[in-house]
Amino acid sequence: MKRILFAIALACIAGSALAQGKVEVLWLGQAAFKITTPGGKVIVIDPWLKTNPKTPAAFKNLAALGKVDLVLVTHAHFDHSADAAELAKMHKVRLYAPPGLAGTLVTIGEIPADLAPGMNKSGIATPLGPDIKFHMVRAEHSSEYRWKDPSGKDVLLPGGEPVGWIIEMENGFKVYHMGDTGLFGDMKLIGEMYKPDLVLIPIGGNFTINAQLGAHAVREMIKPRFAIPMHYGTYPILAGKPEDFVKGLEGSATRVIVMNPGEEVKF
């Protein structure tokens, strides 16, 4: 009986510590984020760091990220995938990507097969334990992988279909990283099905939705508690402005958090 009571006490202490934990979100420029779960697991999404003009100098060295438990990629374009394979191999952790992209990375020797597990849209993976769930959802974009072959020639290889990721934390908090996407009607379904607390949404325009369309998607379709705009200002063509996104959400229940690369916010 004493052993049972001791086990229950330990479980209560662990549960209390987890409840006090925070979800930490560090923006590294463009669509790159480092997310730490309440239990201390570290997930890096769309790592383009070494040549990203908006990534703070301290993080252009991949080792500066510290511990990494998992790498996620939304699609094959360089500004989302450039450092993904290297980061996964550095930490000997799995890289989850659209299936066509994962297959290409394995085929050309960028990453070993055991670090690139298969998955597809509507799939759920739990590589960090049963309390952290990764949901792969639709995005509306393109996905081609640019690679230099052994002769030095640039070639375009299959990158699968672009996706978004919903990360469900140990405490139930859900982060929806939309990747690069245009506006599509199933955003409403994603909002209703997954009920994300935080949306990381591109607003740059030209290659993705702009600030006005992003505000419409958040206000009318996804309806999260929080939204962080991303994928803007890296180049002049990504002309969407966070102040326009904020203006488009005035009066809504969503709190917009405008970050600078290198800043971290906790939930």
PDB file of C-alpha atoms in Angstrom:
ATOM      1  CA  MET A   1       0.000   0.000   0.000  1.00  0.00           C
ATOM      2  CA  LYS A   2       2.848   2.411   0.844  1.00  0.00           C
ATOM      3  CA  ARG A   3       4.396   1.772  -2.580  1.00  0.00           C
ATOM      4  CA  ILE A   4       1.077   2.527  -4.276  1.00  0.00           C
ATOM      5  CA  LEU A   5       0.636   5.762  -2.326  1.00  0.00           C
ATOM      6  CA  PHE A   6       4.235   6.758  -3.125  1.00  0.00           C
ATOM      7  CA  ALA A   7       3.625   6.139  -6.837  1.00  0.00           C
ATOM      8  CA  ILE A   8       0.451   8.217  -6.734  1.00  0.00           C
ATOM      9  CA  ALA A   9       2.325  11.038  -5.005  1.00  0.00           C
ATOM     10  CA  LEU A  10       5.056  10.982  -7.652  1.00  0.00           C
ATOM     11  CA  ALA A  11       2.428  11.064 -10.406  1.00  0.00           C
ATOM     12  CA  CYS A  12       0.755  14.068  -8.788  1.00  0.00           C
ATOM     13  CA  ILE A  13       4.082  15.906  -8.500  1.00  0.00           C
ATOM     14  CA  ALA A  14       4.915  15.169 -12.139  1.00  0.00           C
ATOM     15  CA  GLY A  15       1.455  16.261 -13.267  1.00  0.00           C
ATOM     16  CA  SER A  16       1.742  19.487 -11.296  1.00  0.00           C
ATOM     17  CA  ALA A  17       5.146  20.254 -12.825  1.00  0.00           C
ATOM     18  CA  LEU A  18       3.800  19.638 -16.303  1.00  0.00           C
ATOM     19  CA  ALA A  19       0.803  21.873 -15.701  1.00  0.00           C
ATOM     20  CA  GLN A  20       3.152  24.681 -14.673  1.00  0.00           C
ATOM     21  CA  GLY A  21       5.257  24.261 -17.820  1.00  0.00           C
ATOM     22  CA  LYS A  22       5.009  26.731 -20.659  1.00  0.00           C
ATOM     23  CA  VAL A  23       4.916  26.356 -24.408  1.00  0.00           C
ATOM     24  CA  GLU A  24       7.919  28.366 -25.641  1.00  0.00           C
ATOM     25  CA  VAL A  25       7.915  29.693 -29.216  1.00  0.00           C
ATOM     26  CA  LEU A  26      11.114  31.202 -30.637  1.00  0.00           C
ATOM     27  CA  TRP A  27      10.926  32.793 -34.099  1.00  0.00           C
ATOM     28  CA  LEU A  28      14.104  32.546 -36.171  1.00  0.00           C
ATOM     29  CA  GLY A  29      12.957  34.399 -39.296  1.00  0.00           C
ATOM     30  CA  GLN A  30      10.839  33.479 -42.333  1.00  0.00           C
ATOM     31  CA  ALA A  31       8.969  30.283 -41.302  1.00  0.00           C
ATOM     32  CA  ALA A  32      11.620  28.873 -38.928  1.00  0.00           C
ATOM     33  CA  PHE A  33      10.571  28.283 -35.323  1.00  0.00           C
ATOM     34  CA  LYS A  34      11.957  26.489 -32.315  1.00  0.00           C
ATOM     35  CA  ILE A  35       9.118  25.255 -30.116  1.00  0.00           C
ATOM     36  CA  THR A  36       9.639  23.809 -26.646  1.00  0.00           C
ATOM     37  CA  THR A  37       6.782  21.824 -25.137  1.00  0.00           C
ATOM     38  CA  PRO A  38       5.764  22.063 -21.455  1.00  0.00           C
ATOM     39  CA  GLY A  39       7.656  18.817 -20.848  1.00  0.00           C
ATOM     40  CA  GLY A  40      10.873  20.139 -22.407  1.00  0.00           C
ATOM     41  CA  LYS A  41      10.787  18.511 -25.855  1.00  0.00           C
ATOM     42  CA  VAL A  42      12.279  20.715 -28.581  1.00  0.00           C
ATOM     43  CA  ILE A  43      10.783  20.814 -32.078  1.00  0.00           C
ATOM     44  CA  VAL A  44      12.300  22.825 -34.919  1.00  0.00           C
ATOM     45  CA  ILE A  45      10.071  23.668 -37.891  1.00  0.00           C
ATOM     46  CA  ASP A  46      11.214  24.753 -41.369  1.00  0.00           C
ATOM     47  CA  PRO A  47      14.828  25.421 -40.446  1.00  0.00           C
ATOM     48  CA  TRP A  48      16.416  27.862 -42.877  1.00  0.00           C
ATOM     49  CA  LEU A  49      19.015  29.507 -40.693  1.00  0.00           C
ATOM     50  CA  LYS A  50      22.547  29.613 -42.072  1.00  0.00           C
ATOM     51  CA  THR A  51      21.753  31.820 -45.080  1.00  0.00           C
ATOM     52  CA  ASN A  52      18.524  33.403 -43.855  1.00  0.00           C
ATOM     53  CA  PRO A  53      19.037  37.197 -43.793  1.00  0.00           C
ATOM     54  CA  LYS A  54      16.540  37.554 -40.950  1.00  0.00           C
ATOM     55  CA  THR A  55      17.961  34.850 -38.677  1.00  0.00           C
ATOM     56  CA  PRO A  56      19.910  36.403 -35.775  1.00  0.00           C
ATOM     57  CA  ALA A  57      23.659  35.842 -36.130  1.00  0.00           C
ATOM     58  CA  ALA A  58      23.761  33.740 -32.951  1.00  0.00           C
ATOM     59  CA  PHE A  59      21.526  31.101 -34.538  1.00  0.00           C
ATOM     60  CA  LYS A  60      23.267  30.821 -37.903  1.00  0.00           C
ATOM     61  CA  ASN A  61      25.408  28.196 -36.182  1.00  0.00           C
ATOM     62  CA  LEU A  62      23.015  25.245 -35.951  1.00  0.00           C
ATOM     63  CA  ALA A  63      24.635  24.044 -32.735  1.00  0.00           C
ATOM     64  CA  ALA A  64      23.406  27.233 -31.045  1.00  0.00           C
ATOM     65  CA  LEU A  65      19.882  25.810 -31.040  1.00  0.00           C
ATOM     66  CA  GLY A  66      20.930  23.427 -28.292  1.00  0.00           C
ATOM     67  CA  LYS A  67      18.984  20.229 -27.829  1.00  0.00           C
ATOM     68  CA  VAL A  68      16.645  19.256 -30.675  1.00  0.00           C
ATOM     69  CA  ASP A  69      14.232  16.312 -30.384  1.00  0.00           C
ATOM     70  CA  LEU A  70      12.450  16.494 -33.757  1.00  0.00           C
ATOM     71  CA  VAL A  71      12.547  18.384 -37.058  1.00  0.00           C
ATOM     72  CA  LEU A  72       9.422  19.198 -39.093  1.00  0.00           C
ATOM     73  CA  VAL A  73       9.324  20.510 -42.662  1.00  0.00           C
ATOM     74  CA  THR A  74       6.247  21.836 -44.457  1.00  0.00           C
ATOM     75  CA  HIS A  75       7.554  21.673 -48.033  1.00  0.00           C
ATOM     76  CA  ALA A  76      10.665  21.465 -50.164  1.00  0.00           C
ATOM     77  CA  HIS A  77      11.493  25.096 -50.981  1.00  0.00           C
ATOM     78  CA  PHE A  78      14.932  26.125 -49.727  1.00  0.00           C
ATOM     79  CA  ASP A  79      13.600  28.766 -47.342  1.00  0.00           C
ATOM     80  CA  HIS A  80      11.848  25.989 -45.408  1.00  0.00           C
ATOM     81  CA  SER A  81      14.092  22.961 -45.836  1.00  0.00           C
ATOM     82  CA  ALA A  82      17.663  24.208 -46.353  1.00  0.00           C
ATOM     83  CA  ASP A  83      19.071  23.127 -42.980  1.00  0.00           C
ATOM     84  CA  ALA A  84      16.575  20.403 -42.073  1.00  0.00           C
ATOM     85  CA  ALA A  85      18.569  17.303 -43.012  1.00  0.00           C
ATOM     86  CA  GLU A  86      21.796  18.624 -41.487  1.00  0.00           C
ATOM     87  CA  LEU A  87      20.015  19.501 -38.233  1.00  0.00           C
ATOM     88  CA  ALA A  88      18.331  16.090 -38.011  1.00  0.00           C
ATOM     89  CA  LYS A  89      21.616  14.271 -38.626  1.00  0.00           C
ATOM     90  CA  MET A  90      23.472  16.471 -36.134  1.00  0.00           C
ATOM     91  CA  HIS A  91      21.092  15.423 -33.351  1.00  0.00           C
ATOM     92  CA  LYS A  92      20.288  11.939 -34.710  1.00  0.00           C
ATOM     93  CA  VAL A  93      16.571  12.738 -34.622  1.00  0.00           C
ATOM     94  CA  ARG A  94      13.749  12.098 -37.035  1.00  0.00           C
ATOM     95  CA  LEU A  95      12.743  14.517 -39.753  1.00  0.00           C
ATOM     96  CA  TYR A  96       9.065  14.510 -40.699  1.00  0.00           C
ATOM     97  CA  ALA A  97       8.306  15.973 -44.124  1.00  0.00           C
ATOM     98  CA  PRO A  98       5.816  15.544 -46.973  1.00  0.00           C
ATOM     99  CA  PRO A  99       6.292  11.969 -48.253  1.00  0.00           C
ATOM    100  CA  GLY A 100       7.620  12.956 -51.675  1.00  0.00           C
ATOM    101  CA  LEU A 101      10.218  15.204 -50.079  1.00  0.00           C
ATOM    102  CA  ALA A 102      11.263  12.620 -47.497  1.00  0.00           C
ATOM    103  CA  GLY A 103      11.739  10.070 -50.281  1.00  0.00           C
ATOM    104  CA  THR A 104      13.824  12.488 -52.338  1.00  0.00           C
ATOM    105  CA  LEU A 105      16.090  13.338 -49.390  1.00  0.00           C
ATOM    106  CA  VAL A 106      16.721   9.646 -48.756  1.00  0.00           C
ATOM    107  CA  THR A 107      17.262   8.821 -52.448  1.00  0.00           C
ATOM    108  CA  ILE A 108      19.927  11.497 -52.971  1.00  0.00           C
ATOM    109  CA  GLY A 109      21.653  10.644 -49.698  1.00  0.00           C
ATOM    110  CA  GLU A 110      20.825  13.816 -47.787  1.00  0.00           C
ATOM    111  CA  ILE A 111      19.462  11.820 -44.849  1.00  0.00           C
ATOM    112  CA  PRO A 112      19.372   8.117 -43.878  1.00  0.00           C
ATOM    113  CA  ALA A 113      16.060   6.323 -44.240  1.00  0.00           C
ATOM    114  CA  ASP A 114      15.744   5.635 -40.519  1.00  0.00           C
ATOM    115  CA  LEU A 115      15.611   9.386 -39.839  1.00  0.00           C
ATOM    116  CA  ALA A 116      12.932  10.089 -42.468  1.00  0.00           C
ATOM    117  CA  PRO A 117       9.798   8.134 -41.484  1.00  0.00           C
ATOM    118  CA  GLY A 118       6.840   8.015 -43.822  1.00  0.00           C
ATOM    119  CA  MET A 119       3.684   9.999 -43.176  1.00  0.00           C
ATOM    120  CA  ASN A 120       0.942  11.744 -45.157  1.00  0.00           C
ATOM    121  CA  LYS A 121      -1.877  14.243 -44.729  1.00  0.00           C
ATOM    122  CA  SER A 122      -4.424  13.320 -42.035  1.00  0.00           C
ATOM    123  CA  GLY A 123      -1.754  11.157 -40.422  1.00  0.00           C
ATOM    124  CA  ILE A 124      -0.921  11.389 -36.725  1.00  0.00           C
ATOM    125  CA  ALA A 125       2.558  10.653 -35.389  1.00  0.00           C
ATOM    126  CA  THR A 126       3.722  10.376 -31.769  1.00  0.00           C
ATOM    127  CA  PRO A 127       7.523  10.039 -32.026  1.00  0.00           C
ATOM    128  CA  LEU A 128       8.102  11.932 -28.764  1.00  0.00           C
ATOM    129  CA  GLY A 129       5.652   9.863 -26.735  1.00  0.00           C
ATOM    130  CA  PRO A 130       1.877   9.450 -26.637  1.00  0.00           C
ATOM    131  CA  ASP A 131       1.210  12.853 -25.063  1.00  0.00           C
ATOM    132  CA  ILE A 132       2.612  14.888 -27.981  1.00  0.00           C
ATOM    133  CA  LYS A 133       0.770  14.447 -31.277  1.00  0.00           C
ATOM    134  CA  PHE A 134       1.796  15.678 -34.710  1.00  0.00           C
ATOM    135  CA  HIS A 135      -1.018  16.102 -37.232  1.00  0.00           C
ATOM    136  CA  MET A 136      -0.157  16.616 -40.909  1.00  0.00           C
ATOM    137  CA  VAL A 137      -2.762  18.762 -42.653  1.00  0.00           C
ATOM    138  CA  ARG A 138      -3.295  20.333 -46.046  1.00  0.00           C
ATOM    139  CA  ALA A 139      -1.599  23.462 -47.407  1.00  0.00           C
ATOM    140  CA  GLU A 140      -2.155  25.131 -50.784  1.00  0.00           C
ATOM    141  CA  HIS A 141       1.224  25.789 -52.383  1.00  0.00           C
ATOM    142  CA  SER A 142       3.919  24.068 -54.479  1.00  0.00           C
ATOM    143  CA  SER A 143       6.932  21.984 -53.449  1.00  0.00           C
ATOM    144  CA  GLU A 144      10.074  21.352 -55.497  1.00  0.00           C
ATOM    145  CA  TYR A 145      13.504  20.492 -54.110  1.00  0.00           C
ATOM    146  CA  ARG A 146      16.470  22.251 -55.719  1.00  0.00           C
ATOM    147  CA  TRP A 147      19.674  20.212 -55.515  1.00  0.00           C
ATOM    148  CA  LYS A 148      23.148  20.333 -57.000  1.00  0.00           C
ATOM    149  CA  ASP A 149      23.952  17.004 -58.633  1.00  0.00           C
ATOM    150  CA  PRO A 150      27.492  15.524 -58.489  1.00  0.00           C
ATOM    151  CA  SER A 151      28.476  17.569 -61.554  1.00  0.00           C
ATOM    152  CA  GLY A 152      27.400  20.794 -59.826  1.00  0.00           C
ATOM    153  CA  LYS A 153      24.337  21.279 -61.999  1.00  0.00           C
ATOM    154  CA  ASP A 154      21.145  22.625 -60.393  1.00  0.00           C
ATOM    155  CA  VAL A 155      18.252  20.190 -60.768  1.00  0.00           C
ATOM    156  CA  LEU A 156      14.667  20.274 -59.491  1.00  0.00           C
ATOM    157  CA  LEU A 157      13.510  17.110 -57.757  1.00  0.00           C
ATOM    158  CA  PRO A 158      10.086  15.993 -56.439  1.00  0.00           C
ATOM    159  CA  GLY A 159       9.166  17.579 -53.129  1.00  0.00           C
ATOM    160  CA  GLY A 160       5.783  15.993 -52.511  1.00  0.00           C
ATOM    161  CA  GLU A 161       2.751  18.116 -51.717  1.00  0.00           C
ATOM    162  CA  PRO A 162       3.061  20.976 -49.217  1.00  0.00           C
ATOM    163  CA  VAL A 163       1.560  20.503 -45.771  1.00  0.00           C
ATOM    164  CA  GLY A 164       0.854  22.270 -42.519  1.00  0.00           C
ATOM    165  CA  TRP A 165       1.578  20.891 -39.065  1.00  0.00           C
ATOM    166  CA  ILE A 166      -0.554  20.901 -35.941  1.00  0.00           C
ATOM    167  CA  ILE A 167       1.410  20.087 -32.799  1.00  0.00           C
ATOM    168  CA  GLU A 168      -0.668  18.980 -29.839  1.00  0.00           C
ATOM    169  CA  MET A 169       1.275  19.435 -26.590  1.00  0.00           C
ATOM    170  CA  GLU A 170       1.235  17.434 -23.369  1.00  0.00           C
ATOM    171  CA  ASN A 171      -1.056  20.019 -21.764  1.00  0.00           C
ATOM    172  CA  GLY A 172      -3.456  20.115 -24.739  1.00  0.00           C
ATOM    173  CA  PHE A 173      -2.173  23.396 -26.212  1.00  0.00           C
ATOM    174  CA  LYS A 174      -2.159  23.202 -30.031  1.00  0.00           C
ATOM    175  CA  VAL A 175       0.118  25.080 -32.423  1.00  0.00           C
ATOM    176  CA  TYR A 176      -0.799  25.224 -36.128  1.00  0.00           C
ATOM    177  CA  HIS A 177       2.166  26.021 -38.380  1.00  0.00           C
ATOM    178  CA  MET A 178       0.566  26.716 -41.745  1.00  0.00           C
ATOM    179  CA  GLY A 179       3.754  26.545 -43.823  1.00  0.00           C
ATOM    180  CA  ASP A 180       3.406  28.408 -47.091  1.00  0.00           C
ATOM    181  CA  THR A 181      -0.184  28.456 -48.227  1.00  0.00           C
ATOM    182  CA  GLY A 182      -2.814  30.212 -50.247  1.00  0.00           C
ATOM    183  CA  LEU A 183      -6.363  30.619 -49.007  1.00  0.00           C
ATOM    184  CA  PHE A 184      -8.491  27.463 -49.200  1.00  0.00           C
ATOM    185  CA  GLY A 185     -11.908  26.535 -47.842  1.00  0.00           C
ATOM    186  CA  ASP A 186     -10.715  23.618 -45.716  1.00  0.00           C
ATOM    187  CA  MET A 187      -9.039  26.060 -43.354  1.00  0.00           C
ATOM    188  CA  LYS A 188     -12.479  26.263 -41.774  1.00  0.00           C
ATOM    189  CA  LEU A 189     -12.574  22.481 -41.379  1.00  0.00           C
ATOM    190  CA  ILE A 190      -9.078  22.480 -39.868  1.00  0.00           C
ATOM    191  CA  GLY A 191     -10.197  25.131 -37.393  1.00  0.00           C
ATOM    192  CA  GLU A 192     -13.285  23.155 -36.432  1.00  0.00           C
ATOM    193  CA  MET A 193     -11.564  19.768 -36.216  1.00  0.00           C
ATOM    194  CA  TYR A 194      -8.338  20.682 -34.419  1.00  0.00           C
ATOM    195  CA  LYS A 195      -9.232  23.948 -32.659  1.00  0.00           C
ATOM    196  CA  PRO A 196      -5.664  25.313 -32.592  1.00  0.00           C
ATOM    197  CA  ASP A 197      -4.760  27.725 -29.822  1.00  0.00           C
ATOM    198  CA  LEU A 198      -1.940  29.385 -31.755  1.00  0.00           C
ATOM    199  CA  VAL A 199      -1.583  29.852 -35.508  1.00  0.00           C
ATOM    200  CA  LEU A 200       1.738  30.663 -37.193  1.00  0.00           C
ATOM    201  CA  ILE A 201       0.557  32.223 -40.434  1.00  0.00           C
ATOM    202  CA  PRO A 202       2.358  33.548 -43.529  1.00  0.00           C
ATOM    203  CA  ILE A 203       1.336  37.072 -44.562  1.00  0.00           C
ATOM    204  CA  GLY A 204       4.005  38.103 -47.081  1.00  0.00           C
ATOM    205  CA  GLY A 205       1.893  37.761 -50.198  1.00  0.00           C
ATOM    206  CA  ASN A 206       3.012  36.895 -53.743  1.00  0.00           C
ATOM    207  CA  PHE A 207       3.968  33.311 -52.824  1.00  0.00           C
ATOM    208  CA  THR A 208       1.411  32.978 -50.008  1.00  0.00           C
ATOM    209  CA  ILE A 209      -1.661  34.697 -48.619  1.00  0.00           C
ATOM    210  CA  ASN A 210      -1.120  38.362 -47.796  1.00  0.00           C
ATOM    211  CA  ALA A 211      -1.969  40.196 -44.595  1.00  0.00           C
ATOM    212  CA  GLN A 212      -5.598  40.847 -45.550  1.00  0.00           C
ATOM    213  CA  LEU A 213      -6.302  37.269 -46.660  1.00  0.00           C
ATOM    214  CA  GLY A 214      -4.470  35.977 -43.609  1.00  0.00           C
ATOM    215  CA  ALA A 215      -6.658  38.077 -41.334  1.00  0.00           C
ATOM    216  CA  HIS A 216      -9.752  36.733 -43.097  1.00  0.00           C
ATOM    217  CA  ALA A 217      -8.565  33.146 -42.629  1.00  0.00           C
ATOM    218  CA  VAL A 218      -7.916  33.684 -38.929  1.00  0.00           C
ATOM    219  CA  ARG A 219     -11.074  35.684 -38.215  1.00  0.00           C
ATOM    220  CA  GLU A 220     -13.616  33.738 -40.240  1.00  0.00           C
ATOM    221  CA  MET A 221     -12.204  30.226 -40.574  1.00  0.00           C
ATOM    222  CA  ILE A 222      -9.587  29.109 -38.033  1.00  0.00           C
ATOM    223  CA  LYS A 223     -10.499  31.297 -35.022  1.00  0.00           C
ATOM    224  CA  PRO A 224      -7.485  30.624 -32.773  1.00  0.00           C
ATOM    225  CA  ARG A 225      -6.786  32.335 -29.475  1.00  0.00           C
ATOM    226  CA  PHE A 226      -3.443  33.652 -30.717  1.00  0.00           C
ATOM    227  CA  ALA A 227      -1.820  34.343 -34.089  1.00  0.00           C
ATOM    228  CA  ILE A 228       1.807  35.097 -34.976  1.00  0.00           C
ATOM    229  CA  PRO A 229       2.472  36.432 -38.490  1.00  0.00           C
ATOM    230  CA  MET A 230       5.527  35.045 -40.319  1.00  0.00           C
ATOM    231  CA  HIS A 231       7.051  34.801 -43.817  1.00  0.00           C
ATOM    232  CA  TYR A 232       7.121  38.522 -44.537  1.00  0.00           C
ATOM    233  CA  GLY A 233       9.808  41.158 -45.028  1.00  0.00           C
ATOM    234  CA  THR A 234      12.648  38.738 -45.722  1.00  0.00           C
ATOM    235  CA  TYR A 235      12.797  40.053 -49.290  1.00  0.00           C
ATOM    236  CA  PRO A 236      11.043  43.095 -50.804  1.00  0.00           C
ATOM    237  CA  ILE A 237       8.641  40.844 -52.723  1.00  0.00           C
ATOM    238  CA  LEU A 238       7.268  39.554 -49.388  1.00  0.00           C
ATOM    239  CA  ALA A 239       5.624  42.905 -48.846  1.00  0.00           C
ATOM    240  CA  GLY A 240       2.853  41.982 -46.400  1.00  0.00           C
ATOM    241  CA  LYS A 241       2.885  44.098 -43.258  1.00  0.00           C
ATOM    242  CA  PRO A 242       2.025  42.866 -39.761  1.00  0.00           C
ATOM    243  CA  GLU A 243       0.188  46.131 -38.985  1.00  0.00           C
ATOM    244  CA  ASP A 244      -2.259  45.332 -41.807  1.00  0.00           C
ATOM    245  CA  PHE A 245      -2.750  41.862 -40.360  1.00  0.00           C
ATOM    246  CA  VAL A 246      -3.408  43.361 -36.931  1.00  0.00           C
ATOM    247  CA  LYS A 247      -5.860  45.856 -38.416  1.00  0.00           C
ATOM    248  CA  GLY A 248      -7.737  43.070 -40.184  1.00  0.00           C
ATOM    249  CA  LEU A 249      -8.289  41.318 -36.864  1.00  0.00           C
ATOM    250  CA  GLU A 250      -9.506  44.308 -34.875  1.00  0.00           C
ATOM    251  CA  GLY A 251     -12.560  43.362 -32.876  1.00  0.00           C
ATOM    252  CA  SER A 252     -11.928  39.617 -33.176  1.00  0.00           C
ATOM    253  CA  ALA A 253     -11.255  37.263 -30.275  1.00  0.00           C
ATOM    254  CA  THR A 254      -7.764  36.470 -31.601  1.00  0.00           C
ATOM    255  CA  ARG A 255      -4.781  38.167 -30.002  1.00  0.00           C
ATOM    256  CA  VAL A 256      -2.060  38.952 -32.545  1.00  0.00           C
ATOM    257  CA  ILE A 257       1.543  38.725 -31.356  1.00  0.00           C
ATOM    258  CA  VAL A 258       4.012  40.477 -33.670  1.00  0.00           C
ATOM    259  CA  MET A 259       7.537  39.186 -33.084  1.00  0.00           C
ATOM    260  CA  ASN A 260      11.011  40.042 -34.261  1.00  0.00           C
ATOM    261  CA  PRO A 261      13.363  37.217 -35.268  1.00  0.00           C
ATOM    262  CA  GLY A 262      15.190  36.028 -32.164  1.00  0.00           C
ATOM    263  CA  GLU A 263      12.306  36.858 -29.840  1.00  0.00           C
ATOM    264  CA  GLU A 264      10.521  34.232 -27.773  1.00  0.00           C
ATOM    265  CA  VAL A 265       7.004  34.153 -26.390  1.00  0.00           C
ATOM    266  CA  LYS A 266       5.565  31.771 -23.794  1.00  0.00           C
ATOM    267  CA  PHE A 267       2.007  30.487 -23.446  1.00  0.00           C
TER     268      PHE A 267
END
